[in-house]
Coordinates of C-alpha atoms in Angstrom, one line a residue:
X668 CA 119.3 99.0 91.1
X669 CA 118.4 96.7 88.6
X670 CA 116.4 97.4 85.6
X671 CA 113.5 94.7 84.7
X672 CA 111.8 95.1 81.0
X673 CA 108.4 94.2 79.3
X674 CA 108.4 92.2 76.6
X675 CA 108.3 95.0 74.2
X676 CA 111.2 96.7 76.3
X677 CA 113.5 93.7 75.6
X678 CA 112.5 93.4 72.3
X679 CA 113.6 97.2 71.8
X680 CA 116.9 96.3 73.3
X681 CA 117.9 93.5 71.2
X682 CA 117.7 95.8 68.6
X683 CA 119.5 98.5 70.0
X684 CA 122.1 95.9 70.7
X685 CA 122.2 94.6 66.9
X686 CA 122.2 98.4 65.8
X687 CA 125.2 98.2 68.1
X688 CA 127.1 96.0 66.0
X689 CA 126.0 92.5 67.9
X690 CA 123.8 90.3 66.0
X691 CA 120.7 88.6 67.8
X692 CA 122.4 85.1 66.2
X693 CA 125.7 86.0 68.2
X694 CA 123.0 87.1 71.3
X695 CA 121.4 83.3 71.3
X696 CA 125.0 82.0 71.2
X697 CA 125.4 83.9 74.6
X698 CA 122.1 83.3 76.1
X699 CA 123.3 79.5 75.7
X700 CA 126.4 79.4 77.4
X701 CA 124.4 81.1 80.3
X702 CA 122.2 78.6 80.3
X703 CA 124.6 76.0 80.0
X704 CA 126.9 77.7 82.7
X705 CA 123.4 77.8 85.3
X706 CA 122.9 74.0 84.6
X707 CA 126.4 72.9 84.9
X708 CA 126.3 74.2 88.7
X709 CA 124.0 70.9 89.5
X710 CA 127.3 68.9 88.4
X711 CA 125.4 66.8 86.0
X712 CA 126.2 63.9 84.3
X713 CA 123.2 63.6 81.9
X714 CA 121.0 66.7 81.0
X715 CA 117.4 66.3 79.4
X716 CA 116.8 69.6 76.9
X717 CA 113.2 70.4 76.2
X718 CA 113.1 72.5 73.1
X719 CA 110.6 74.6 71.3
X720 CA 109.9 75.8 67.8
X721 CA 111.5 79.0 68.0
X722 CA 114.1 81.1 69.5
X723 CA 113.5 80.0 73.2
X724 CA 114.4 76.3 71.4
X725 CA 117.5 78.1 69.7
X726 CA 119.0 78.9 73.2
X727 CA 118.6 75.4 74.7
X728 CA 120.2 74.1 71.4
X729 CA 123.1 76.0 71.8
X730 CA 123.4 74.9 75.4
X731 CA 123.1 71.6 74.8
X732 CA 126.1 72.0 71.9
X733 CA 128.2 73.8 74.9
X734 CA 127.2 70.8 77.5
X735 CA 128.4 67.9 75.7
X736 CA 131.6 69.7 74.9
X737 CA 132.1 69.7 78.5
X738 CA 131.6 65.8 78.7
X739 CA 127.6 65.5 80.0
X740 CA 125.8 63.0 78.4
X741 CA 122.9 65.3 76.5
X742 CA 119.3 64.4 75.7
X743 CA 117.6 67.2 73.4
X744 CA 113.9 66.7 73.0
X745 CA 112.3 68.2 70.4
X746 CA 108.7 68.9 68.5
X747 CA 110.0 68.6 65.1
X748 CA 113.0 67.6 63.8
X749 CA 116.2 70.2 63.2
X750 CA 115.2 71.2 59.4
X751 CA 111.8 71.7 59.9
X752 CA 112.4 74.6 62.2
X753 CA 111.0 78.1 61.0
X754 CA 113.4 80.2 62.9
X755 CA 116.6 80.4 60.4
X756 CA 118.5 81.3 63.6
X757 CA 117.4 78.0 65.5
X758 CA 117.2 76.2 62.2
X759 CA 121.1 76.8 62.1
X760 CA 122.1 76.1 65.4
X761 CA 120.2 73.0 65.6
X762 CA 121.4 71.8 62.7
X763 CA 124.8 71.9 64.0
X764 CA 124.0 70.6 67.5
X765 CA 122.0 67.6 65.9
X766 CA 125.7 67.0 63.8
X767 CA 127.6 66.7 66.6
X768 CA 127.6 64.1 70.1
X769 CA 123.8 64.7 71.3
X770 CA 121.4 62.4 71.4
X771 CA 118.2 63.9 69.6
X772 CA 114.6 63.0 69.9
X773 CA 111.7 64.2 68.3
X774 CA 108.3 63.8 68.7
X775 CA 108.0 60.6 71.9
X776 CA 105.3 59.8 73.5
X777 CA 104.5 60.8 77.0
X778 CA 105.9 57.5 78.6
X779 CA 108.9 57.8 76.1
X780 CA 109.6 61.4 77.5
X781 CA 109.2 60.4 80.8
X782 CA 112.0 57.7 80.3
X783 CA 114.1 60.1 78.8
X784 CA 113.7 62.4 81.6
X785 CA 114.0 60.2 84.1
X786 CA 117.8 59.6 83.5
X787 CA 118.6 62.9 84.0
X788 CA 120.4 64.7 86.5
X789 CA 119.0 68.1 85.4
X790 CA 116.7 69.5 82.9
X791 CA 117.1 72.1 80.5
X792 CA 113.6 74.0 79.7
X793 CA 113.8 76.1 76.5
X794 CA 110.5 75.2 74.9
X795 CA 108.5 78.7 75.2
X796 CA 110.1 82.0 75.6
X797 CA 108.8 85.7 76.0
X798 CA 106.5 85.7 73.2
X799 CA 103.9 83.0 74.6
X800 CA 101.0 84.3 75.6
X801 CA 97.7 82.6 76.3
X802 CA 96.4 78.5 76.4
X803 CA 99.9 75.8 76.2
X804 CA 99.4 74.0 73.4
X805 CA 100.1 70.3 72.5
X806 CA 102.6 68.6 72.5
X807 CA 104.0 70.7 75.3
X808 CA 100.9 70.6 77.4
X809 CA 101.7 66.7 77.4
X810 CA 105.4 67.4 77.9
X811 CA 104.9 70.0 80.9
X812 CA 102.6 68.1 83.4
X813 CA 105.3 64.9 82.8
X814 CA 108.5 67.1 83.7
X815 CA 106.7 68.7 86.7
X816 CA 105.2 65.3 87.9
X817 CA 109.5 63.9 88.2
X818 CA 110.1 66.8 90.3
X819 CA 113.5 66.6 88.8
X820 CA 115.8 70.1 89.1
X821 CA 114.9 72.5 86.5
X822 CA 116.3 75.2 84.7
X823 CA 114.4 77.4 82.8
X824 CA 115.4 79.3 80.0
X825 CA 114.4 83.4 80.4
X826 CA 111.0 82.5 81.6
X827 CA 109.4 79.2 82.4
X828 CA 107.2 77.8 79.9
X829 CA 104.0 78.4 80.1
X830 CA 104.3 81.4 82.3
X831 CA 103.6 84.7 80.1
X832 CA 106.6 87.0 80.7
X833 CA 104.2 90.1 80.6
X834 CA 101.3 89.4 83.0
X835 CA 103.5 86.6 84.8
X836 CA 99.5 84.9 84.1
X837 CA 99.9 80.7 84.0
X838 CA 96.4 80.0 81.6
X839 CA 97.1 76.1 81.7
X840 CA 100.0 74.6 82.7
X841 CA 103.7 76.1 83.2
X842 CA 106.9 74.5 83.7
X843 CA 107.9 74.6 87.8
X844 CA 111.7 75.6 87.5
X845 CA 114.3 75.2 90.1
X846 CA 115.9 78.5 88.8
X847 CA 115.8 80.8 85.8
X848 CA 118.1 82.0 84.1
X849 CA 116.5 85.6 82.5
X850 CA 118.5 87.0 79.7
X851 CA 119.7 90.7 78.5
X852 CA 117.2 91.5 82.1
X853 CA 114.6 90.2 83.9
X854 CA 111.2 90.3 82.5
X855 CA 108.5 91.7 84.6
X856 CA 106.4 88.9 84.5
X857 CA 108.8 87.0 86.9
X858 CA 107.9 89.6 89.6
X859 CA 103.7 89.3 88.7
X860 CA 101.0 86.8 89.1
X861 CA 102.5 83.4 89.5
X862 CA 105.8 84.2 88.2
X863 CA 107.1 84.1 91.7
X864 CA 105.4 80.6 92.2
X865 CA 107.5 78.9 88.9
X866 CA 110.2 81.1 88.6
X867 CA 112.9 79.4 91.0
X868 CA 115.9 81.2 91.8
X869 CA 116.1 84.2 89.0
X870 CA 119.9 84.8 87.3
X871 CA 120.6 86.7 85.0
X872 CA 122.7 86.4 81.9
X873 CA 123.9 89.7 80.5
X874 CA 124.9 88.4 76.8
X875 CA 126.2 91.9 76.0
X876 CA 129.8 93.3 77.4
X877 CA 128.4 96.9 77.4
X878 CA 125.0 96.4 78.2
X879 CA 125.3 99.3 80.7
X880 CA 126.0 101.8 78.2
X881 CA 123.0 100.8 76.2
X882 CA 120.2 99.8 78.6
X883 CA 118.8 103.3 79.7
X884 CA 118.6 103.9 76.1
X885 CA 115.6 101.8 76.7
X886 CA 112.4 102.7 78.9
X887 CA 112.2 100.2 81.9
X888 CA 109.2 98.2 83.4
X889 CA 110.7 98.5 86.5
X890 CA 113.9 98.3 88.8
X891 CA 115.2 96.0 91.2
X892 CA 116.1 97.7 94.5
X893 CA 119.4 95.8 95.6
X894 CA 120.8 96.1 99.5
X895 CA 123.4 97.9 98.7
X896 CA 121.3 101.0 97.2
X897 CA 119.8 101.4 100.8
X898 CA 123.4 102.3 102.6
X899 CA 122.2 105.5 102.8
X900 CA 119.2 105.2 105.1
X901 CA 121.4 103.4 108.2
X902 CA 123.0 105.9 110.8
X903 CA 123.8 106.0 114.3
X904 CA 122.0 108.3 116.6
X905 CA 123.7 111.6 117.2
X906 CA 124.6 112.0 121.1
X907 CA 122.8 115.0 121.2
X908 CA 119.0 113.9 120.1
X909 CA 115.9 114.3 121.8
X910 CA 112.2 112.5 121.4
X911 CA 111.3 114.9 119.1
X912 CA 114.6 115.6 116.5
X913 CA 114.1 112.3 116.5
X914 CA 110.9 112.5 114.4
X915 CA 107.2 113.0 115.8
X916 CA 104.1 111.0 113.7
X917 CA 100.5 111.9 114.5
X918 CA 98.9 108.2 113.9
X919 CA 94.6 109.4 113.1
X920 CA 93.1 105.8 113.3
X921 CA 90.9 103.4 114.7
X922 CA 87.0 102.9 115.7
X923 CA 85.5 101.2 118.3
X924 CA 85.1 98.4 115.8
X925 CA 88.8 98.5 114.8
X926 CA 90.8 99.7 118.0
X927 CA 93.4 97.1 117.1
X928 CA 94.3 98.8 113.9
X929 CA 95.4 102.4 115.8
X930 CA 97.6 100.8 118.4
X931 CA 99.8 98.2 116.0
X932 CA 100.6 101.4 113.5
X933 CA 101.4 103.7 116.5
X934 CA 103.7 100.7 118.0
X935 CA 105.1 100.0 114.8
X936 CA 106.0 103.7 114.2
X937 CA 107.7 103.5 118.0
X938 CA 109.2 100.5 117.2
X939 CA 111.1 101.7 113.7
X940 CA 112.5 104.5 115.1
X941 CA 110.5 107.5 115.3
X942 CA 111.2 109.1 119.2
X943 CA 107.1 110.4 119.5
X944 CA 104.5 109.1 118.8
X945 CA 100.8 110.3 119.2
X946 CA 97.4 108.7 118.4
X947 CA 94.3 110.9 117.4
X948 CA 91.3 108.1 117.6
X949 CA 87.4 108.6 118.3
X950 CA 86.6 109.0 121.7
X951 CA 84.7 105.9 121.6
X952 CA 87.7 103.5 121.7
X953 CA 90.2 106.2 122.8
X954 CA 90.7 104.7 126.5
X955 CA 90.9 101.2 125.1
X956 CA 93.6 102.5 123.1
X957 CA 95.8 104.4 125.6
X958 CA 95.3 100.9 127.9
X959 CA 97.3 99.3 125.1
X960 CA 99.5 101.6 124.7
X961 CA 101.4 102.9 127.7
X962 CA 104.4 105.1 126.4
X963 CA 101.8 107.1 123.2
X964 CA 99.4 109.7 124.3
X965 CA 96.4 109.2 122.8
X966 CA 94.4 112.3 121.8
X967 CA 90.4 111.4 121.8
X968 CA 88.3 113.4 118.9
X969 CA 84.3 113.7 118.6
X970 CA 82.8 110.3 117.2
X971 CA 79.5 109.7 115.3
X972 CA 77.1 106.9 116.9
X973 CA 79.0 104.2 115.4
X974 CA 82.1 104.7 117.3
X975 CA 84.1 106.2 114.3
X976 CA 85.3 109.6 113.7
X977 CA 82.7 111.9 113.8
X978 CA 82.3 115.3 111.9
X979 CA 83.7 117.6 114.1
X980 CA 87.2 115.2 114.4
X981 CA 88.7 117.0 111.2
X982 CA 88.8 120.1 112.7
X983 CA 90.4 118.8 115.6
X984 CA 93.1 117.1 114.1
X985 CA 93.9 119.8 111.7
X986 CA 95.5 121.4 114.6
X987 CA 97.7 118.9 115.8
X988 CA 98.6 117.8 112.6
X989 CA 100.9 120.7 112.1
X990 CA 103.1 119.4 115.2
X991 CA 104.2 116.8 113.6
X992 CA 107.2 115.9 111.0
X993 CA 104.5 112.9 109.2
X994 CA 101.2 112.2 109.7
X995 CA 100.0 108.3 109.3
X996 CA 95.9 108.7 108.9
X997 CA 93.3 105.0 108.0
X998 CA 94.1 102.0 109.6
X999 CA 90.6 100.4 111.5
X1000 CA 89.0 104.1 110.8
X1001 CA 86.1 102.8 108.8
X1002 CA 84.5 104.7 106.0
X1003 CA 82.3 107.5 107.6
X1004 CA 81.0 110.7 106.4
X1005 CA 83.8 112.4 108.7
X1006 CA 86.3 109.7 107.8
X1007 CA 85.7 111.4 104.3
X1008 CA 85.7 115.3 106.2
X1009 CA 89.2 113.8 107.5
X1010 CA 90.7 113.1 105.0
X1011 CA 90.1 115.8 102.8
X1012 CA 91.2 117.8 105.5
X1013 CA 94.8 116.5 105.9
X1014 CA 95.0 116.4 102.3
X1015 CA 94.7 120.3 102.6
X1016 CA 97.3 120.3 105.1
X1017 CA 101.4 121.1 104.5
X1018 CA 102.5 117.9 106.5
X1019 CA 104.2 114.6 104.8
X1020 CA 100.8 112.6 104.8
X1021 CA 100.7 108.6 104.7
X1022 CA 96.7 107.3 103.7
X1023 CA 96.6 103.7 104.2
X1024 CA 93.8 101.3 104.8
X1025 CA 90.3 103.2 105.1
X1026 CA 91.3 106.4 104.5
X1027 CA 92.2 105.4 100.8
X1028 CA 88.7 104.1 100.8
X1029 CA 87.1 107.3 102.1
X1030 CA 89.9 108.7 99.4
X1031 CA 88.2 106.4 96.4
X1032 CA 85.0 108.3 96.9
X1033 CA 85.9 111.7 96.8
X1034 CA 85.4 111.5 92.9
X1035 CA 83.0 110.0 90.8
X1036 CA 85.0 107.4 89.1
X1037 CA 88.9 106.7 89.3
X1038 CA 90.4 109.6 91.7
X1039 CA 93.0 110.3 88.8
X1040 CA 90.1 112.2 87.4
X1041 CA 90.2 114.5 89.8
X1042 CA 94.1 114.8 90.7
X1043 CA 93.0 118.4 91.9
X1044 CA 91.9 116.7 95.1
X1045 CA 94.7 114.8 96.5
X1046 CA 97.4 117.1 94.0
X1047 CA 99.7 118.9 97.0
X1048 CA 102.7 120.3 98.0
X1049 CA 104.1 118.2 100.8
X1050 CA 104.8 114.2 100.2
X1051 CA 101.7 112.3 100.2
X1052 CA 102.4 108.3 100.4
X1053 CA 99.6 105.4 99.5
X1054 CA 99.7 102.1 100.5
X1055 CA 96.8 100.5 98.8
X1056 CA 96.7 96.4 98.2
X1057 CA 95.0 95.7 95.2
X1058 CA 91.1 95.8 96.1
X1059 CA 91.9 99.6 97.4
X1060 CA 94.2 100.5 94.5
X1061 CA 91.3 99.4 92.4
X1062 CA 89.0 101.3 94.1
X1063 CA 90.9 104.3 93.5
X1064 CA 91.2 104.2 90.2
X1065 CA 87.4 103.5 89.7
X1066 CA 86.9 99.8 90.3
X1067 CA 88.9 98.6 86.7
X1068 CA 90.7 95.3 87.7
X1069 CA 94.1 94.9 89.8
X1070 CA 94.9 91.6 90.5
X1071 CA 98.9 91.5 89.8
X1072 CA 102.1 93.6 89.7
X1073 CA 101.6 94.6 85.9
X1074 CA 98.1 96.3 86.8
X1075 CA 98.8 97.4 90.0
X1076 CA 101.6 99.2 88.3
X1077 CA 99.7 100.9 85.4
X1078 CA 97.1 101.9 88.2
X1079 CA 99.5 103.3 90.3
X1080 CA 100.6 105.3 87.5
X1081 CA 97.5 106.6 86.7
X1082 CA 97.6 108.4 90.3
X1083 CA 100.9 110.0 89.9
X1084 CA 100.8 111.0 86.5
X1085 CA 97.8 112.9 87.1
X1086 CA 99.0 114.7 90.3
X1087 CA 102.6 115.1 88.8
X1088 CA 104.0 115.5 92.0
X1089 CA 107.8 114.0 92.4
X1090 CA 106.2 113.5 96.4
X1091 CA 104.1 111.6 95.4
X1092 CA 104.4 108.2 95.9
X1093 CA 102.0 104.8 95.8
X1094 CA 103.1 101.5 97.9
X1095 CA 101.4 98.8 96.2
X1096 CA 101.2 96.2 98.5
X1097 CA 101.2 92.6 97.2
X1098 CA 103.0 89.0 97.1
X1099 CA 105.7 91.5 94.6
X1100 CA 104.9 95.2 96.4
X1101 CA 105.6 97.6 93.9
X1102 CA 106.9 101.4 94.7
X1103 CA 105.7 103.7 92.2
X1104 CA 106.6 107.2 91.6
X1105 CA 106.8 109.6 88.8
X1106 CA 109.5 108.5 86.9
X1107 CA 110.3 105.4 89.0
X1108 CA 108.9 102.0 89.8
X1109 CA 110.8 100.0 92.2
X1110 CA 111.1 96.1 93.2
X1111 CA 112.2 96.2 97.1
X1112 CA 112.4 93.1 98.7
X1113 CA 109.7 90.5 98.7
X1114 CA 108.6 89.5 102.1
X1115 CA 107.4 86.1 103.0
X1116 CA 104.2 84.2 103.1
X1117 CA 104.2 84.7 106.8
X1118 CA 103.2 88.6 106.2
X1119 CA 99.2 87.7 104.4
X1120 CA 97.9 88.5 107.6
X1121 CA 95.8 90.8 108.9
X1122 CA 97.2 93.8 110.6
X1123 CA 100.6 93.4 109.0
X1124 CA 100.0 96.6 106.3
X1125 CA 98.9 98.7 109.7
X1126 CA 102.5 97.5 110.5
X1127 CA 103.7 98.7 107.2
X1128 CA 101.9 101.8 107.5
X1129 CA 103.8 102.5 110.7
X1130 CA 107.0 101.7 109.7
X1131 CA 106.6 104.2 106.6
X1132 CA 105.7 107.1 108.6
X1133 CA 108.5 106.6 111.1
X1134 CA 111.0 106.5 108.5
X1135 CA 109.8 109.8 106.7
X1136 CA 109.7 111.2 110.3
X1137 CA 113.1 110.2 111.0
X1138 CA 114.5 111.8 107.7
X1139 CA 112.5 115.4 108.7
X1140 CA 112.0 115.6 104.9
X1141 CA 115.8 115.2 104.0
X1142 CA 115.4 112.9 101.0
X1143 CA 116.4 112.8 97.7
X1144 CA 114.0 109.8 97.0
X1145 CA 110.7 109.3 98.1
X1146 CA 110.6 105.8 96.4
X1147 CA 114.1 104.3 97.7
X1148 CA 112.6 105.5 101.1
X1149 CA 109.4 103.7 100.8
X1150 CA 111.5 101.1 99.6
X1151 CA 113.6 100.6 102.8
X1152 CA 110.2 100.5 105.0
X1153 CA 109.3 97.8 102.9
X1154 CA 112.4 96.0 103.3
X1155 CA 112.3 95.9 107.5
X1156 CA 108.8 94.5 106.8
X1157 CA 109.6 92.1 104.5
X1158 CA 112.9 90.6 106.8
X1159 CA 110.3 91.4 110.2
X1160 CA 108.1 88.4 108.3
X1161 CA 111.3 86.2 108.3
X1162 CA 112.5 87.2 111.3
X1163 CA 109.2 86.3 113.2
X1164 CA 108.5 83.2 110.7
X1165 CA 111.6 82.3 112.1
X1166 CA 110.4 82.2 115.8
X1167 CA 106.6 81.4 115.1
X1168 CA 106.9 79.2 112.2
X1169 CA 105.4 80.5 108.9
X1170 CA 101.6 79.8 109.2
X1171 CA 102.0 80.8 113.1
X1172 CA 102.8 84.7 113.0
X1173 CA 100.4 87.6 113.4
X1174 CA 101.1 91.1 112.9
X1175 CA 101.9 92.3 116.4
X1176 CA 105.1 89.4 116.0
X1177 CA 106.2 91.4 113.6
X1178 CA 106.3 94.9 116.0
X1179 CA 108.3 92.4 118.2
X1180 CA 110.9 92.3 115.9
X1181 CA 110.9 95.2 114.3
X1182 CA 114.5 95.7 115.6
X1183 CA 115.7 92.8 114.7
X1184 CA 114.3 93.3 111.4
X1185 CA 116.6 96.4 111.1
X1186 CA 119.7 95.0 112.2
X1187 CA 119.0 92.6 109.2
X1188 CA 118.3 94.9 106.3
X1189 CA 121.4 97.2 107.6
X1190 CA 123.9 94.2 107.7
X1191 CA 123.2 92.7 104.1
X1192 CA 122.8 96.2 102.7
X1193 CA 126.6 96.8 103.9
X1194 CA 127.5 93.4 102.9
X1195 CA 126.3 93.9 99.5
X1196 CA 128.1 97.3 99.2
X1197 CA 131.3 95.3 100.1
X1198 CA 131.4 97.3 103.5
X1199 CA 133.0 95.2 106.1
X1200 CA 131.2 94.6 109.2
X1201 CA 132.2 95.0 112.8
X1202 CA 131.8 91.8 115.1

């Protein structure tokens, strides 16, 4: 896995690192032959630079230094001239880059910039670096809107500029990179908000020969989960199983409003390997249900007038909940008064529980205020997985905003540091889905834009409680688990973007090729372990 810092974690590094004997004037020296290595990959034979005041500017002088030794004709843009900068760092190196065959220019105009740029092959971004935060300021909110308007390859020097490295939060304007090259680690903000949308391609350049023995001196953000640390989770089927060594989930969901919701997680859970499957839904819809679903008994339980679960449904599945290695309990339920009864019910009970959809909602107001208040009520012994998306996450945690990767994270936390519980673990679902136990926040796989639509976390939902089925409670890591379920969904979007097109796909294309979707995330997690395939 691979560790990705805050701001203030990096910061805390480079001076581990200096304490280490490296100074942070030999650490820009680095972080500009990365850059300079990233951009010579375009083959160039002229490079525009775009430097800052500080720092960030440092790197892209040093790169620019490194570039024309190699021959490329080098443009280096600049604010103010060399002297004037405050950094004495920066101030030296561009001092001796300005000496030396570059061709330096301070202060143009917008159409003089856009001449400059428009000669070169590539462009070097190292204008604003980890420390920005807030509005882009002139003369780069002039320089920015010109660079992105040439659509010209860019490479971006540890975070695009403008993009805050934190919050991954774009106030004005950012820079719209063709790849980044993220020093020491990647910065969290890549992964939140926009970063995604201006980040590029994401490298990173380690500037430190023994980083490894240094970095988990350091508290991290968040890790990376990388194919090869899901080798584990791929097997073949014994020759002696059965439907039920297989793994058994109970899916409790559905309402005669939301019938549709029951039968995709139940045929998801089919689909990603668990050998029986039962649905539990309100009698109201529970025909409709087993219709759909041919091969899943379906189990009908008292509903209310509305067609929902009705009060005397959480006795009813308390019982069969014990039959089964995971229960999967909220997609299409609704929020009822014995949704509620339901919930709290299986909360009670000693089987690995997954709430997603509704039930989370009927979760969110079993306390008043955020449900970490109360960890008393959700606090248990057996694993308990949440897969909230940001509105339900924010519900949970008493309405305070989640609306990117850096919230959904702290509110996440929240949850599991007030239960405690190493089974305990929250799916945050988003355009970056988070896994958050703990001591551990993972970074599986990001799935396409094909996956916003609706159904496709009842899918999710599925897929999670056939895998923690499957392993019969056998794990060593709740989160990598979660994160493997999260990686068949994410290549089940490409795979069925592939046959739809990406605007085309719903969720039940992504049940279709839910197979196919495993066969992916098993061969590039071998191929990343360097284990060879067969044919």
């Amino acid at each position: 896995m691979k560790p990705v810092l805050s701001v203030e974690e990096t910061l805390r590094l480079e001076d581990l690192i200096e304490r280490e004997g490296t100074s942070k004037a030999a650490l820009m020296e680095h972080a500009g032959e990365a850059a300079a290595a990233r951009v010579a990959q375009y083959k160039p034979q002229r490079v525009a630079v775009l430097v800052g005041f500080g720092n960030n500017g440092g790197d892209g002088w040093v790169a620019a230094d490194i570039l024309s030794h190699q021959g490329i004709a080098v443009d280096v843009v600049s604010p103010i001239e060399p002297n004037e900068i405050k950094s004495p760092i920066a101030r030296h190196v561009a001092r001796r880059t300005a000496g030396r065959d570059v061709r330096v220019i301070v202060g143009p105009s917008r159409d003089e910039l856009v001449s400059i740029l428009s000669e070169a092959d590539v462009v070097l971004d190292a204008i604003l670096g980890t420390g920005f935060t807030g509005a882009v300021r002139p003369p780069f909110s002039i320089w920015i809107p010109a660079l992105n308007e040439l659509g010209l390859p860019v490479v971006s020097v540890d975070v695009p500029s403008g993009l805050n490295a934190e919050t991954g939060a774009v106030e004005t304007v950012c820079v719209e990179a063709t790849a980044t090259v993220t020093l020491l680690a990647p910065k969290i903000g890549l992964y939140s908000g926009e970063g995604p949308e201006y980040a590029g391609e994401i490298t990173c350049g380690q500037l430190y020969g023994h980083l490894d023995e240094v970095i988990g001196d350091v508290e991290h953000a968040a890790e990376i989960v990388e194919p090869a640390d899901l080798v584990d989770y791929f097997s073949d089927l014994p020759s002696n199983v059965n439907k039920y060594s297989r793994g058994s989930v109970l899916v409790v969901a559905g309402s005669a409003t939301y019938p549709g919701a029951a039968i995709m997680a139940a045929k998801a859970a089919a689909r990603a390997g668990a050998g029986y499957v039962t649905v539990a839904s309100p009698d109201a819809c529970a025909n409709l249900i087993r219709m759909a679903l041919p091969c899943v008994p379906v189990v009908g339980v008292p509903s209310d007038s509305r067609g929902a679960f009705g009060a005397a449904a959480a006795s009813a599945v308390r019982e069969l909940a014990h039959k089964f290695d995971c229960v999967l309990c909220g997609p299409g339920m609704t929020v009822t008064a014995g949704g509620m009864q339901l919930v709290t019910e299986l909360l009670r009970t000693d089987v690995p529980l997954v709430l997603d959809a509704d039930a989370l909602n009927c979760m969110s107001r079993l306390a008043i205020g955020g449900i970490e208040e109360t960890p008393e009520v959700y606090r248990r012994e057996a694993p308990l997985i949440l897969t909230p998306h940001n509105k339900e996450l924010s519900r949970l945690v008493g309405d305070e905003p989640v609306d990117d990767l850096g919230s959904a994270i702290e509110a996440a936390q929240k949850l599991v540091w007030a239960a405690g519980s190493d089974n305990l673990v929250v799916i945050a679902k988003g355009p970056s889905t988070a896994i958050v136990g703990v001591e551990k926040v993972l970074l599986p796989m990001s799935g396409p834009a094909s996956l916003a639509t609706a159904g496709s976390g009842d899918v999710l939902a599925g897929i999670v409680a056939a895998n923690i089925a499957v392993s019969h409670g056998d794990i060593d890591c709740w989160e990598l688990l979660c994160s493997y379920a999260v990686a068949v969904h994410s290549y089940a979007g490409h795979a069925a973007a592939a046959l739809m097109g990406e605007r085309s796909v719903i969720a039940t294309d992504l049940i279709d090729v839910l197979g196919e979707a495993m066969n992916l995330t098993e061969r590039e997690a071998l191929r990343d372990a360097g284990i060879e395939l067969g044919d």
